[in-house]
Amino acid sequence: MTVYKAPVKDTLFVLKDVLGYERYSNLPGFSDASTDVLEAILEEGAKLAENVMHPLNQSGDHEGCTRHDDASVTTPKGFKEAYGHYREGGWMGLSVPAEFGGQGLPYTVHSAVGEFFSSANMALMMYPGLTQGAIAAILEHGSEEQKQTYVPKMTDGVWTGTMNLTEPHCGTDLGLLRTRAVPNGDGSYAISGQKIFISAGEHDMSENIIHLVLARIEGAPAGTKGISLFIVPKYKVVEDGSVGEKNGVSCGSIEEKMGIHGNATCVMNYDNAEGYLIGAENGGLRAMFVMMNEARLGVGMQGLSMGEIAYQNAVAYAKDRLQGRSLTGPKAADKPADPIIVHPDIRRKLMTMRAINEAGRALILWTALKSDLKHRSQDEAERQAADDHLGLMTPVIKGVLTDKGFDIAVMAQQVYGGHGYIEEWGMSQFVRDARIAQIYEGANGIQALDLVGRKLGANGGRAVQAFFKEVGDFCEANRSDEAMAPFTKGLKKGLNDLQAATMWLMQNAMAKPDNAGAASTDYMHLFGLVALGYMWGLSVKKAQEGLANGGDKAFLEAKLATARFYFDRLMPESTAHLARISSGADSMMALEAEAF
């Protein structure tokens, strides 16, 4: 049985000390979630994650979901009841506006507690996770009638939601999709086609499932310009808002997957299903991107969450497993061998996991705070800057944190040695579950191309220049502080490498686009190194202040030690990334396809 303890203390340190959560009490929703309320929410979320969700993680993986002859699907034993606890606690609507039955609290709070739930049971949390994305899309692009019809019951959790993009012949290239929408003459459309890889597409945990489906209206332009978005409920909704007859949508099969077995990933068949246009005709991709961007941030959180729980279990095993003696002499003389945590290579793994997880948590919460500023601030310049930040950081968070989350899961498995390869120990599940986060909601190579091809040049480079300035100003402001020097020196070096890589792309990518493609993944990870390093810089500053003011000595000194490791052992990778970026695409593209 694996273990999990929600990192409440670390989350509060990030929110209260590093990000200055209390400074935003003037924004709508923040005044309802004072630091005392915030702490209470995190503590209650921790209890649900640790005591209800996590005990079902391994059993849900082993049992999986079952499709029956009538195309219905049952989830693993205990999932429906656990979801009931989640729903009854009001967790689904934590950040949904109060007018639709939510609590209207900051998205930052939703994100903080969401990490706990995802670490505890990633497959289970995908059911409400997709629903929250669907709610966001309907609130952004739906009509008032659609909002009133669907959002309150989705917020309550009695109805859930999905997103339907991928088809058997097309994934990222949505311009190729074939699902068609034929007007019925009464404002509705007949939706026909097949979608694959649909997370939570069919299950037994809610009374209705509201599918958001991309389809092409007859006569629409070719490519992505002719895609529309439709609301297609599993059961039709009658005028009084109750559930009516079954719609023409069904689960054709459940995908047999490497991981996340507790989530019903379905092939969905639409046979003249009744659907309703959401947003503008042929404007479906823009409407779906609201859901996709929220989902991408959520997937980045899944990377962090898998890294966190894998780390916690690796630490527990390393403290318990006896193997060999310390290179500097026995540390447990009363035992036949020392715990493996004494060995430097085990420490290398554990420190790497810890350094990435703690900075990753800060990066996600910093970006969640920007989302709140975008939607809640009364200052137009502040809203614009926050929107710029979200656009820039979304591919970094999704791509870097899911790559690192998988790496951490593999590292943690390695700490276990042979036991890590045996299913009963649970580490294999973390590796299998973490793997999907690198693939869905836009594979990480696509995230890297999005960063390099779209986000860097957006609005004349306004977002990336603002980021460079913020990090550079932080380094300069702390340049004469001797205590900060070991950290700011490494951060400044990483920033210099990132700026040099950006300049190289500006000079070499336009004339030869393959240079951008060849550089993109290294550039994304170089950007991630610096962003995580900036989070460590901010954390170090607050940890030093906390120590000077009599704060928790052990906790704060551990922060400083972990930060030193990050800048000593991880930040120097920026040099290698820059070298690969500036080597261009020639050697990568030299072989003809026939030579492979």
CSV table of N, CA and C in Angstrom, one decimal, residues 32 223 443:
chain,number,residue,atom,x,y,z
A,32,ASP,N,-13.5,36.3,0.8
A,32,ASP,CA,-14.2,35.2,1.3
A,32,ASP,C,-13.3,34.0,1.7
A,223,GLY,N,-10.9,22.8,-43.1
A,223,GLY,CA,-9.9,23.1,-42.1
A,223,GLY,C,-10.5,23.6,-40.8
A,443,ALA,N,0.3,16.8,-27.1
A,443,ALA,CA,1.6,16.2,-26.7
A,443,ALA,C,2.6,17.2,-26.5
